[in-house]
Tab-separated table of C-alpha atoms in Angstrom:
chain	number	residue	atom	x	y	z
A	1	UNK	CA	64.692	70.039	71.044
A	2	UNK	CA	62.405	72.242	69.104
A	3	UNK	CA	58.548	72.205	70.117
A	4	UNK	CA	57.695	72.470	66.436
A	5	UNK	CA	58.678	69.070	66.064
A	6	UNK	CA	56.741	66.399	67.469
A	7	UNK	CA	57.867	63.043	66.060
A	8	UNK	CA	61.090	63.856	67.253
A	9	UNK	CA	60.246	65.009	70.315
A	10	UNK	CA	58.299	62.284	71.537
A	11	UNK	CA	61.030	59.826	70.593
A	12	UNK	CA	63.606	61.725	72.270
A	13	UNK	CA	60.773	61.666	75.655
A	14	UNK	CA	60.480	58.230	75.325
A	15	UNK	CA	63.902	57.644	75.071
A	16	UNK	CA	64.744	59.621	78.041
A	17	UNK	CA	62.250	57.573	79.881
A	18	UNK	CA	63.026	54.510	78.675
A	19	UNK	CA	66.502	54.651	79.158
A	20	UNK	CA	65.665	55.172	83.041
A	21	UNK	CA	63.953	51.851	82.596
A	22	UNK	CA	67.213	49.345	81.024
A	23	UNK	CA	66.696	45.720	80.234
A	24	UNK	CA	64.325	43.797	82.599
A	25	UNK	CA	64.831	40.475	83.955
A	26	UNK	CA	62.424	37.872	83.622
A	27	UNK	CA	59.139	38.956	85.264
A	28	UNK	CA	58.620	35.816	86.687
A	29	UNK	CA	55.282	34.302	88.752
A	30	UNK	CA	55.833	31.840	91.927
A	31	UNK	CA	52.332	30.312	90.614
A	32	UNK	CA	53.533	29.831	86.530
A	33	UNK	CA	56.630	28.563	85.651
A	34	UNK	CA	57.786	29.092	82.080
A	35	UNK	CA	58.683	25.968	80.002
A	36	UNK	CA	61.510	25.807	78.005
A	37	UNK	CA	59.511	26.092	74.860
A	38	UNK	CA	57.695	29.495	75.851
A	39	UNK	CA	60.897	30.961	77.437
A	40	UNK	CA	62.683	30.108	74.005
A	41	UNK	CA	59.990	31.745	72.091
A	42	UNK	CA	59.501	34.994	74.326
A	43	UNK	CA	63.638	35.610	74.345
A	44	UNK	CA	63.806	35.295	70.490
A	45	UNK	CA	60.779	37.416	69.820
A	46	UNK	CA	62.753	39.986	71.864
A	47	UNK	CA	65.435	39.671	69.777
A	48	UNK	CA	63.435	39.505	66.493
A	49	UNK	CA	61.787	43.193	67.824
A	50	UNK	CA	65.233	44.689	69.001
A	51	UNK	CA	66.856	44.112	65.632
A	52	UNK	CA	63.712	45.812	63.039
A	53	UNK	CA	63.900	49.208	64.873
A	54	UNK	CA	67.801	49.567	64.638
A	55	UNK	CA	68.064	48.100	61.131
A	56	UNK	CA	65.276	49.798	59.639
A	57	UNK	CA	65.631	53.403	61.583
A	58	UNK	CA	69.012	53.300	60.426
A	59	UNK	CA	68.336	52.945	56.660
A	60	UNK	CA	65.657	55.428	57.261
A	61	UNK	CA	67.931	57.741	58.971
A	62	UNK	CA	70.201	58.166	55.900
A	63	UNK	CA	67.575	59.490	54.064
A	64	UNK	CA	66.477	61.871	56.612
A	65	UNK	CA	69.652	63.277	56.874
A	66	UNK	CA	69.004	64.615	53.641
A	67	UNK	CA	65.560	66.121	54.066
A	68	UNK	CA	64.895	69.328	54.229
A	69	UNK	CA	61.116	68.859	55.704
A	70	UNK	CA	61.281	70.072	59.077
A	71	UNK	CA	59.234	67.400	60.165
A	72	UNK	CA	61.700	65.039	59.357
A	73	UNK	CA	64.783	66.930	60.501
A	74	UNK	CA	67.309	64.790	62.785
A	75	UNK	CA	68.012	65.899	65.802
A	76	UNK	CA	71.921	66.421	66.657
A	77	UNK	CA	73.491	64.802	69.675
A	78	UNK	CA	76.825	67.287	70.354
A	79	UNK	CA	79.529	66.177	72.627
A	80	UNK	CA	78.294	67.887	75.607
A	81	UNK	CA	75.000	66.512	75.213
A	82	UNK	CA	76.274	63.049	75.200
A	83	UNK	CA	78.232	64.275	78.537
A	84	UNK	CA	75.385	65.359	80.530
A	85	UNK	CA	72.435	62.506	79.210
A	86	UNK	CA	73.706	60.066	81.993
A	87	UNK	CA	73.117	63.121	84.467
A	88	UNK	CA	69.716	63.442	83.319
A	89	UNK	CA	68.759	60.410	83.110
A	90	UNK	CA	69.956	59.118	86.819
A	91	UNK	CA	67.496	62.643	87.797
A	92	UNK	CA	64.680	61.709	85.900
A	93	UNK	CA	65.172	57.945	87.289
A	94	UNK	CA	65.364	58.711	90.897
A	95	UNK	CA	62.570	61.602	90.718
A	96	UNK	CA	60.241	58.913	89.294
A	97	UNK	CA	61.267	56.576	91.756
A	98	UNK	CA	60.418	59.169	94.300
A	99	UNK	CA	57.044	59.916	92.299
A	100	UNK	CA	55.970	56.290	92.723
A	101	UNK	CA	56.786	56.094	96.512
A	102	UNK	CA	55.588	59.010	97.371
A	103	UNK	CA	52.132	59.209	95.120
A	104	UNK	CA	49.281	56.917	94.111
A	105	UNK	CA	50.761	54.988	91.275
A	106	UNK	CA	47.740	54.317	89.970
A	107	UNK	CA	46.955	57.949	89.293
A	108	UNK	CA	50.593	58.329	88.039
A	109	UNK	CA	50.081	55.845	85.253
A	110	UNK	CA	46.817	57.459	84.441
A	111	UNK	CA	48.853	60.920	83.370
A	112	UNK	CA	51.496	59.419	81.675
A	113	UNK	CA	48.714	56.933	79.841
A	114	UNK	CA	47.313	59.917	78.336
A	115	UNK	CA	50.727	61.524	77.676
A	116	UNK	CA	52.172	58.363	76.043
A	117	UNK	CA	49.108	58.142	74.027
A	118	UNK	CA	49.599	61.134	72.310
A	119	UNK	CA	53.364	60.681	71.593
A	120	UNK	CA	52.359	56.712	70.280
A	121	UNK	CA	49.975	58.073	68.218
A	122	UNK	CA	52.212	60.741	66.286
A	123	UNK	CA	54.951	58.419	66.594
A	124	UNK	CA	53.181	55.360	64.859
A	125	UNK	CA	51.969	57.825	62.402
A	126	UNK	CA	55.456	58.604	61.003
A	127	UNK	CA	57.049	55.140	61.299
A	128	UNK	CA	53.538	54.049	58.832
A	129	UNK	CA	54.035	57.042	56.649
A	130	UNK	CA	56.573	55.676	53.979
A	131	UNK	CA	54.327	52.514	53.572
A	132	UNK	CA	51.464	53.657	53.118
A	133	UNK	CA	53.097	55.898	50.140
A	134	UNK	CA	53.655	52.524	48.685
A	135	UNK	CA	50.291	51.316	49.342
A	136	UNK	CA	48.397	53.345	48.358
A	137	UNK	CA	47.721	53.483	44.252
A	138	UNK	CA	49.109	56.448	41.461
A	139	UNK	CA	45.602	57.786	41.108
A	140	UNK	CA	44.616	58.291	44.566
A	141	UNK	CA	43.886	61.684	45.037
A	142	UNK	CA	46.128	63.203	47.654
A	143	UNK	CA	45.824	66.665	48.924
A	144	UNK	CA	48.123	68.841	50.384
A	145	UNK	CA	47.519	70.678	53.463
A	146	UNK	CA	49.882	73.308	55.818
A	147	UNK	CA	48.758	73.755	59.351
A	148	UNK	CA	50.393	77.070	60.301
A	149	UNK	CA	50.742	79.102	63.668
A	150	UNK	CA	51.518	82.617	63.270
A	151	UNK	CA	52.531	85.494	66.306
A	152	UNK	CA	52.373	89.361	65.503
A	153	UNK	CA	51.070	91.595	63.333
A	154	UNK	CA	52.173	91.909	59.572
A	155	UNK	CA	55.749	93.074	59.747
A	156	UNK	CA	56.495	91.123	63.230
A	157	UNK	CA	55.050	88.156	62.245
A	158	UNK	CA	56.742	84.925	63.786
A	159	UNK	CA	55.749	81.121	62.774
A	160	UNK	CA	55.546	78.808	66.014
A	161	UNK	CA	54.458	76.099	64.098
A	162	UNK	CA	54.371	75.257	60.253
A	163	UNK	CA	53.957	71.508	59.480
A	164	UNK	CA	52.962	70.190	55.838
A	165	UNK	CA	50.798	67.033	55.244
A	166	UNK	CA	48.796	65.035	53.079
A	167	UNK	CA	45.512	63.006	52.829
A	168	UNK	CA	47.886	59.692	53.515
A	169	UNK	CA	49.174	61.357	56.657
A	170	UNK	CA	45.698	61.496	57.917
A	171	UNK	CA	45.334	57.624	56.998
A	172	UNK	CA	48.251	57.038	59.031
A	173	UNK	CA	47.047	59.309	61.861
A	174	UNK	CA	43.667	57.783	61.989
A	175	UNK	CA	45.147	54.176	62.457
A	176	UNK	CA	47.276	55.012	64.844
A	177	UNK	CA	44.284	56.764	66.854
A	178	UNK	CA	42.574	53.221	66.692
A	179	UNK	CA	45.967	51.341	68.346
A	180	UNK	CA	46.065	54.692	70.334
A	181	UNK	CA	42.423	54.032	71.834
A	182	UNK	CA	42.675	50.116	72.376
A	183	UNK	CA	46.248	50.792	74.435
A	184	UNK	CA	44.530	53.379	76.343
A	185	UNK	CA	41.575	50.898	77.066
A	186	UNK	CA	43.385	48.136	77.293
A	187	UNK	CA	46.736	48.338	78.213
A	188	UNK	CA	47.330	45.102	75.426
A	189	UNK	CA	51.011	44.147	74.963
A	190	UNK	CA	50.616	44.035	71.143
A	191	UNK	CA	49.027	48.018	71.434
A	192	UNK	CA	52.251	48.475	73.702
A	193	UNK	CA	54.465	46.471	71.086
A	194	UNK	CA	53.298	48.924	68.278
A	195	UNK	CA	54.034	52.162	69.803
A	196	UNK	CA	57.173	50.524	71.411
A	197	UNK	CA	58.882	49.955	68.339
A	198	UNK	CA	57.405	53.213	67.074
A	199	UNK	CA	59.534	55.302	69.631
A	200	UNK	CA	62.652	52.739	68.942
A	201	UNK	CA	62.346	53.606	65.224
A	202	UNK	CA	61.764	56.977	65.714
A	203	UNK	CA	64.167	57.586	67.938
A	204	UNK	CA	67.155	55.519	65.648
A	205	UNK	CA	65.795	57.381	62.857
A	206	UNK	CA	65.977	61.086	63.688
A	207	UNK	CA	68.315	61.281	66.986
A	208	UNK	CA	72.133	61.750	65.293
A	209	UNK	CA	75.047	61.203	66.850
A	210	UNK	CA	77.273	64.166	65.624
A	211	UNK	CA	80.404	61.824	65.445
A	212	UNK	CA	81.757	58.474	66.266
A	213	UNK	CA	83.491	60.370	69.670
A	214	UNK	CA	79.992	61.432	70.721
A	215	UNK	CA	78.827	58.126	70.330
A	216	UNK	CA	81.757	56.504	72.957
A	217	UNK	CA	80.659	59.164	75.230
A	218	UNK	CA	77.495	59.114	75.576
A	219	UNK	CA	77.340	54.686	75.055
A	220	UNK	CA	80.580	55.042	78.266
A	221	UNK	CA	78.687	57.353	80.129
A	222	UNK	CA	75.122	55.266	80.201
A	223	UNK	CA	77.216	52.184	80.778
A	224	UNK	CA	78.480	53.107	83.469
A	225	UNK	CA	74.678	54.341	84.765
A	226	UNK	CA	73.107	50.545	84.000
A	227	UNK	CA	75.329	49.746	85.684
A	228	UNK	CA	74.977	51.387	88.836
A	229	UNK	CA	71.439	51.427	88.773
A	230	UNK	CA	70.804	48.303	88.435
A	231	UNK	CA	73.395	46.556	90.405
A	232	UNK	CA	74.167	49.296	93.414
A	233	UNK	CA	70.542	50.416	94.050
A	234	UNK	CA	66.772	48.602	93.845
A	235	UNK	CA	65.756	51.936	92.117
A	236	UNK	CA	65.680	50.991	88.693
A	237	UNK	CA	63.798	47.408	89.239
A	238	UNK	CA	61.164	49.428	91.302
A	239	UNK	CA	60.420	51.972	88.526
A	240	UNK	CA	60.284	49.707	85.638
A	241	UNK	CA	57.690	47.362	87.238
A	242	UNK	CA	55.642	50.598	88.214
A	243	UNK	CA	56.000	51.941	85.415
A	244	UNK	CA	52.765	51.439	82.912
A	245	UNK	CA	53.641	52.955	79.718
A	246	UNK	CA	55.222	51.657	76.358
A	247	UNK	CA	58.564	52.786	77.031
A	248	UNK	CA	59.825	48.574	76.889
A	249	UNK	CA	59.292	45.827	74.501
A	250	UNK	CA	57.471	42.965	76.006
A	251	UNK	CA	56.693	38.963	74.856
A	252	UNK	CA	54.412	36.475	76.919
A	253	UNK	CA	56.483	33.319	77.848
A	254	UNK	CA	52.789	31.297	78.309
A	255	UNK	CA	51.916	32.294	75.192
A	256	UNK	CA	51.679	28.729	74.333
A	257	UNK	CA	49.398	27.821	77.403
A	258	UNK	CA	47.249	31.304	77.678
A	259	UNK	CA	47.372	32.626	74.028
A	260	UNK	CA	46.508	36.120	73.033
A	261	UNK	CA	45.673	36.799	76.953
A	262	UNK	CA	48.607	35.203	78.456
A	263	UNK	CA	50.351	37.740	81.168
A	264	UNK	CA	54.256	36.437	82.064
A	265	UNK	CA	56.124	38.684	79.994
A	266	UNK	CA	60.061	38.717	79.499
A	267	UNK	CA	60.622	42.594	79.195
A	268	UNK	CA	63.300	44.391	77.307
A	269	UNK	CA	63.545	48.311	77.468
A	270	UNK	CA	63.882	50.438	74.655
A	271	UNK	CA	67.083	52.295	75.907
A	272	UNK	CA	68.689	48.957	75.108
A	273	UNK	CA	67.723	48.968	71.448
A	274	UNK	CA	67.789	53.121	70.946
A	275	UNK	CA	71.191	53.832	72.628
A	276	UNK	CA	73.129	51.082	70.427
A	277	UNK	CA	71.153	51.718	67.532
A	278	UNK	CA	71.831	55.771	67.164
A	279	UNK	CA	75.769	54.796	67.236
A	280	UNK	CA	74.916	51.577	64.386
A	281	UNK	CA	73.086	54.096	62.221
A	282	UNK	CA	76.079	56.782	62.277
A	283	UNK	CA	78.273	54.058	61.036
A	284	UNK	CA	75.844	53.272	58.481
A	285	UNK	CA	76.216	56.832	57.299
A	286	UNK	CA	79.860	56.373	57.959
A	287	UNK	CA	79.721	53.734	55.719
A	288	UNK	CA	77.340	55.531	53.195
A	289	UNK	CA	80.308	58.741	52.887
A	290	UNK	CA	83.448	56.243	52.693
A	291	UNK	CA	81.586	55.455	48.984
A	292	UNK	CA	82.529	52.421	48.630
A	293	UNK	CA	79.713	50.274	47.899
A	294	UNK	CA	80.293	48.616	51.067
A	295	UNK	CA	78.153	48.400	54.671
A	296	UNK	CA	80.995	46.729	56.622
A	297	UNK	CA	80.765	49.249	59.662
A	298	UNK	CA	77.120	48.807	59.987
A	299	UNK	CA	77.061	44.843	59.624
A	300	UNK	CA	79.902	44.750	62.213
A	301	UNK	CA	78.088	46.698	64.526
A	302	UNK	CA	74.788	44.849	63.851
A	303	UNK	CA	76.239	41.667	64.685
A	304	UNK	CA	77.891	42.511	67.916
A	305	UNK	CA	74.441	43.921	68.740
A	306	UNK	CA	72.854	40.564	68.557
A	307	UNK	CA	75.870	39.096	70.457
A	308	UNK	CA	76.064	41.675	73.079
A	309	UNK	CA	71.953	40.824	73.922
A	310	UNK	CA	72.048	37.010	73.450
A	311	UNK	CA	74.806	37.283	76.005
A	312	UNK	CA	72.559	39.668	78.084
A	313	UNK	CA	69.887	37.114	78.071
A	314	UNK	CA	71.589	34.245	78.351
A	315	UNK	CA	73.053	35.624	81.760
A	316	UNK	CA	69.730	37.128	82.711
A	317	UNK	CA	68.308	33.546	82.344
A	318	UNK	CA	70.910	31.597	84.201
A	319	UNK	CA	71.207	33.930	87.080
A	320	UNK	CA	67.486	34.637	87.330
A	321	UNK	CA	68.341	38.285	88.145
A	322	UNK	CA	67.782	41.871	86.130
A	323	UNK	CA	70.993	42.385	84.154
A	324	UNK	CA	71.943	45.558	82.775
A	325	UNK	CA	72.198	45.418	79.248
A	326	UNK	CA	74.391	47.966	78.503
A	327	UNK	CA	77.019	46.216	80.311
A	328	UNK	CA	77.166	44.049	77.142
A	329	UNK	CA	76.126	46.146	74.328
A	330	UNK	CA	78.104	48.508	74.469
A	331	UNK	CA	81.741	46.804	74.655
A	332	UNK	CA	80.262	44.649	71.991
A	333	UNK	CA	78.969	47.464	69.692
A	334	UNK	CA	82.078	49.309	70.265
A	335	UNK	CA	84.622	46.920	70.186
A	336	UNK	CA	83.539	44.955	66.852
A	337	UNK	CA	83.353	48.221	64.679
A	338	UNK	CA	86.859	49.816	66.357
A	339	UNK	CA	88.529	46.224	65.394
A	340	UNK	CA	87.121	46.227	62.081
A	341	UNK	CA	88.806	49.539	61.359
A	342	UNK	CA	92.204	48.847	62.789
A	343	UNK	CA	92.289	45.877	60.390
A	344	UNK	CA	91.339	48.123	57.704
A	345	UNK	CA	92.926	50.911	58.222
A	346	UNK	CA	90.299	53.455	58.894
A	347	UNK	CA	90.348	53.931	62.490
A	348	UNK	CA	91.760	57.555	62.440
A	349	UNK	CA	89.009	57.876	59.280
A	350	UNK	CA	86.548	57.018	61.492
A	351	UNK	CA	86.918	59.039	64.083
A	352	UNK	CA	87.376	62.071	61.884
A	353	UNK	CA	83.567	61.446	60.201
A	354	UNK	CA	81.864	64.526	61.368
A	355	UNK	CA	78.343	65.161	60.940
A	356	UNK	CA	76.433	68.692	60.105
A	357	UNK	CA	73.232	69.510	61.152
A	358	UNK	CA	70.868	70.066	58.659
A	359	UNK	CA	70.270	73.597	59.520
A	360	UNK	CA	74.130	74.376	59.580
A	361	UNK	CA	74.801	73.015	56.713
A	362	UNK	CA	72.574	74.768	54.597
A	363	UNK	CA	73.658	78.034	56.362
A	364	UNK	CA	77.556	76.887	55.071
A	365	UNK	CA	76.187	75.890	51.551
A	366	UNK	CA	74.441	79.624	51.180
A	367	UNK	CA	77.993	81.179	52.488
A	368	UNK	CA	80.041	79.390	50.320
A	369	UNK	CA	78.038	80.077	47.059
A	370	UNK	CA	77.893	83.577	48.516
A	371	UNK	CA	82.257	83.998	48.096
A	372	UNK	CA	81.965	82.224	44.796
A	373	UNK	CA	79.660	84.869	43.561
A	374	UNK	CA	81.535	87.355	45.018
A	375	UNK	CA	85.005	86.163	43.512
């Protein structure tokens, strides 16, 4: 990914992170034992938080499949990328795991404290961005401003970074510093909430599956490493409990009893709502290019979602042990849409929907207008 680019860059980082984390079981205290009430109210909170990153990050990522801000530009997921992501994220998994063995872990949460504070920030900033447009009245004045990074002289000159933005961008920034500062201080799970579902929106948003092929790779290929993480080795458990940074969704299950400062949480990571909710958003644009007034790929695949991790929990509870989520997810977000389409027809449709990159398919506008002007 391009370093001009942070939003998407620090969702794809978290995302590659988080994904080394999975779903986590019930986080449970021999001295507190959760009552039905607060276990009921934790488990469909996580639900409740799962479902607003994926459905809103995937009606935002229609739009931003149009823009041609570079800030906003998706990022592609090819084939081979999809291939090798399971690869990379069993390394990354394992070299953390050896990190936290091997090292202090409190100095190790330190670092990546400060480094997840910067990507919540700029992450919380963009997800707030299109509301505060709304927000804010006609007649507040809003100026532009271009922060630009030039290499060279005159005639070699080379831009490393140009990035437009607005007085409301700095509102957004500036807010996001405070939630920034009291994580940082803090560690609160509401701060960690906030910049949680910032990465998972982000991340749905502007991370593009290229086509509904690259999608079964890359969901087959990551359910097969949940999998094997979580049930063949200890390693996954071990990191995710070490592992202090908002990279997982988290709800108090003595809420009730402790309030705002209760400290059981039921965890759920954000590789469990990012992974299934890049391959619901490309049906959504699926959906979006059949032109047919019609959202039945993305409702399919939204529902099976919610199935796939009320079955994940409901095993996680009864068995008392982590469950990989993935395990459920994706035969469930897979399955529902792939049905859908052999009833209608449109499986071969489907799986034909190809997606351009932005950048390539401007390049293939300019040559095509360039052999019409030239016949």
């Amino acid at each position: 990914m391009s370093e001009t680019e942070p939003v998407p860059v620090a969702a794809a980082e978290a995302l590659n992170i988080t994904d080394s984390n999975g779903t986590q079981a019930l986080n449970a205290s021999a001295k507190f034992v959760a009552t039905p009430e607060g276990t009921a109210l934790a488990y469909g909170s996580l639900v409740f938080m799962a479902l607003l990153p994926i459905f809103f990050g995937a009606l935002r990522s229609v739009t931003c499949s149009k823009s041609k801000n570079a800030s906003d530009m998706p990022e592609t997921i090819t084939g081979r990328d999809a291939a090798r992501f399971p690869i990379i994220a069993s390394c990354t998994l394992f070299g953390l795991y050896l990190f936290f063995k091997v090292f202090s872990q409190e100095y190790i949460n330190l670092l990546l404290s400060v480094y997840f504070f910067g990507l919540g920030v700029l992450a919380l900033s963009h997800t707030m961005s299109p509301l505060m447009s709304r927000i804010f009245p006609e007649s507040f004045s809003n100026k532009q401003y271009q922060l630009l990074f030039t290499q060279g002289a005159e005639e070699t000159k080379e831009e490393i970074v140009n990035y437009e933005f607005d007085t409301k961008n700095l509102v957004c920034l500036l807010i996001s510093s405070v939630v920034g500062v009291w994580y940082l201080l803090k560690k609160h799970w509401i701060a960690n909430n906030l910049f949680g579902l910032a990465f998972a929106l982000n991340g749905v948003e502007l991370l593009h599956l290229n086509n509904v092929s690259t999608g079964c790779i890359l969901l087959g290929g990551l359910f097969v490493y949940d999998v094997f993480w979580v049930f063949g080795t200890n390693v996954m458990v071990t990191v995710a409990k070490s592992f202090e940074a908002p990279i997982k969704l988290v709800f108090p299950q003595d809420l009730l009893e402790r309030g705002l400062e209760a400290s059981n949480f039921a965890m759920l990571g954000l590789g469990d709502i990012v992974i299934p909710g890049i391959f619901i958003a490309l049906l959504l644009r699926f959906d979006v290019s059949l032109k047919k007034n019609s959202r039945t790929y993305f409702y399919s695949s939204f529902l099976a979602y919610i199935f796939g991790l009320g079955l994940t929990i409901f095993i996680m509870h009864t068995f008392k042990h982590a469950q990989p989520a993935l395990l459920y997810l994706v035969p469930a977000c897979v399955g529902f849409p792939v049905i859908v389409a052999l009833i209608k027809g449109e499986l071969t449709e489907m799986f034909r929907y190809e997606e351009t990159p932005p950048e390539l398919a401007d390049g293939k506008e300019d040559s095509e207008s360039e052999k019409k002007k030239d016949q």
